Amino acid sequence: MNWQLDRPDFEVIAGWVQPGERVLDLGCGDGALLKLLIETRGVRGYGVDIDDANVLAAIANGINVIQSNLDAGLAGFVDGAFDHVVLSRTLQTIRHTQDILDAMLRVGREAVVSFPNFGYWKNRAAVLSGRMPVSEDLPYQWFDTPNVRFFTMLDFEALCADMNILVRERQVLDEQGQLVTEEHNFLGSLAVYRITRG
Amino acid sequence: MDLDNKKTGSVGIVEAQRAHFDTPLELRSGAVVPAFDLVYETYGTLNAAKSNAILVCHALSGHHHVAGLYAGQPKSLGWWDNIVGPGRPLDTDRFFIVGVNNLGGCHGSSGPCSLNPISGQLWGADFPMVTVPDWVKAQARLADHFGIDSWAVVIGGSLGGMQALQWSIDLPQRVRHALVIAAAPKLTAQNIAFNDVARQAILTDPDFHGGHFYQHHTAPRRGLRLARMLGHITYLSDDQMGEKFGRVMRNDSGDYNFGYEVEFEIESYLRAQGDKFAGFFDANTYLLMTKALDYFDPAQAYDDDLAAALKPAQAGFLVVSFTTDWRFAPSRSREIVNALLKNDQNVSYAEVTSNYGHDSFLLAIPHYHAILSAYLERIRL
């Protein structure tokens, strides 16, 4: 998993988390987000990751981490156990998209989902010129990408509507991590959503 | 199983010690042990605050000799030597590590083959059955003996992991971290079935003499050997057995003998393992240890609600399982993890990829040891 030290979506996510909340971070990587939330928000919580190196790094970071495959669902977690369930840059790697969204909103009051926006103009331009996009937020080649689902912000919002999921708030970032204020699905490289049950 | 150890990083020469306890110990069965001995070994130095102590709990056939060598005995390497020593996961530069032979054991602690002070005879079958909670109580006496109020860590694999779990439940204020490796919250019917076949092998051996075979100057070696052969199969994975032995035959010609002598390598290996084990282990202890496994079920008193049983625990937990362990499969470890998650308790869980089945927990698998080291290094003393 590509893991960047500077993660602009972390700031957005941290801004939505209240002090002392219970947080579940799915695809937690080395636990950097949870560590940030613990240090700055005093949250309690767990990370979940499937990758050996990430689990080791999260343990070294002092994070509670559970090694588990997200495609197997969140069977070990009880209903409503968390204030926020975070899925940061991971939704596109999960095969059972609807199952994970359902599971997140089962175990959490609110979910935070960030993902690379395939509708970003550079991605569109790449496809128009005949090649799959490779960018800051989509750093893989088509043959080695862990991503299995390719979708735009509009696609995601349509799915939410279908699933009776309410978009509470959304922040969109460009490749430099700056907030995008207009033409989101065209100018946004990374989208961050707060969603709840409708 | 050969342990792949280097001389460097070992604790070196060690010596066993003995502690005597005069206060009677009441057991789960209602029986009382009037007085008892525990043999133990220690590695590293107990700090002034007595805050750096680690208790290593052994499994079915283990004992107090966890690490190092006895002077003049180059083959006496401890059973979990690869984990203990300077720079190793249980780092003796930082921690004070205690290995203990459990009550009922056959390596020097009070048990079936020690002297019953009342009768003046060896205990034999009269030694009361002990349970995992009984072991925790006895081990707590050893903690008192050192003046250790709380263990920084209680760690164990398999039946040892069950003791770590039981510690966290029974004496929550006395264990700050519990490392529960290749364990389960209780045995399945299949687990108990394997144990009972092993027990039947011993109990039906004509040399068993109702457990008082010492007086007959014999031992139920055939039964114990069979029990170990059966047990050993459950410690390995099918893949690993296939890789190591396959259908390789002792006879180079590849022809069948059409007889019952050793023919396949796996037969030779298992028989040798059985013979070795029957040569030093006590049959009564084996019986008693398997019953302790069968009876282990901390959730039983809580309507089978493991989370309710674990509620009092204050420890941080690291739970580790191994992908090819079918004796206590990863899903069994997840039961423990899920109960802790339900209680919002501190837990991390690693499922280590390994080809070596249940015995993986004894091996120096780099990722596994890295996980243990990463967790242990974070512990504040």
Tab-separated table of C-alpha atoms in Angstrom, chain B residues 6 8 21 30 65 91 147 167 201 204 208 219-220 253 290 350 352 365 375:
chain	number	residue	atom	x	y	z
B	6	LYS	CA	22.373	-18.803	17.240
B	8	THR	CA	24.730	-14.876	20.078
B	21	PHE	CA	5.045	-22.553	49.551
B	30	GLY	CA	-12.201	-28.589	45.877
B	65	HIS	CA	13.664	-24.219	31.407
B	91	ASP	CA	14.888	-8.789	25.866
B	147	GLY	CA	7.696	-9.120	45.485
B	167	TRP	CA	-4.319	-14.212	34.473
B	201	ALA	CA	-3.738	-44.810	25.170
B	204	THR	CA	-5.312	-48.718	28.938
B	208	PHE	CA	-0.276	-47.825	33.986
B	219	ALA	CA	5.859	-46.747	33.295
B	220	PRO	CA	3.118	-46.821	30.641
B	253	SER	CA	14.374	-49.454	-3.501
B	290	THR	CA	-4.797	-32.665	28.881
B	350	ALA	CA	-1.693	-10.516	14.102
B	352	VAL	CA	1.119	-14.775	10.969
B	365	ILE	CA	9.687	-16.774	12.267
B	375	TYR	CA	4.726	-4.706	20.951
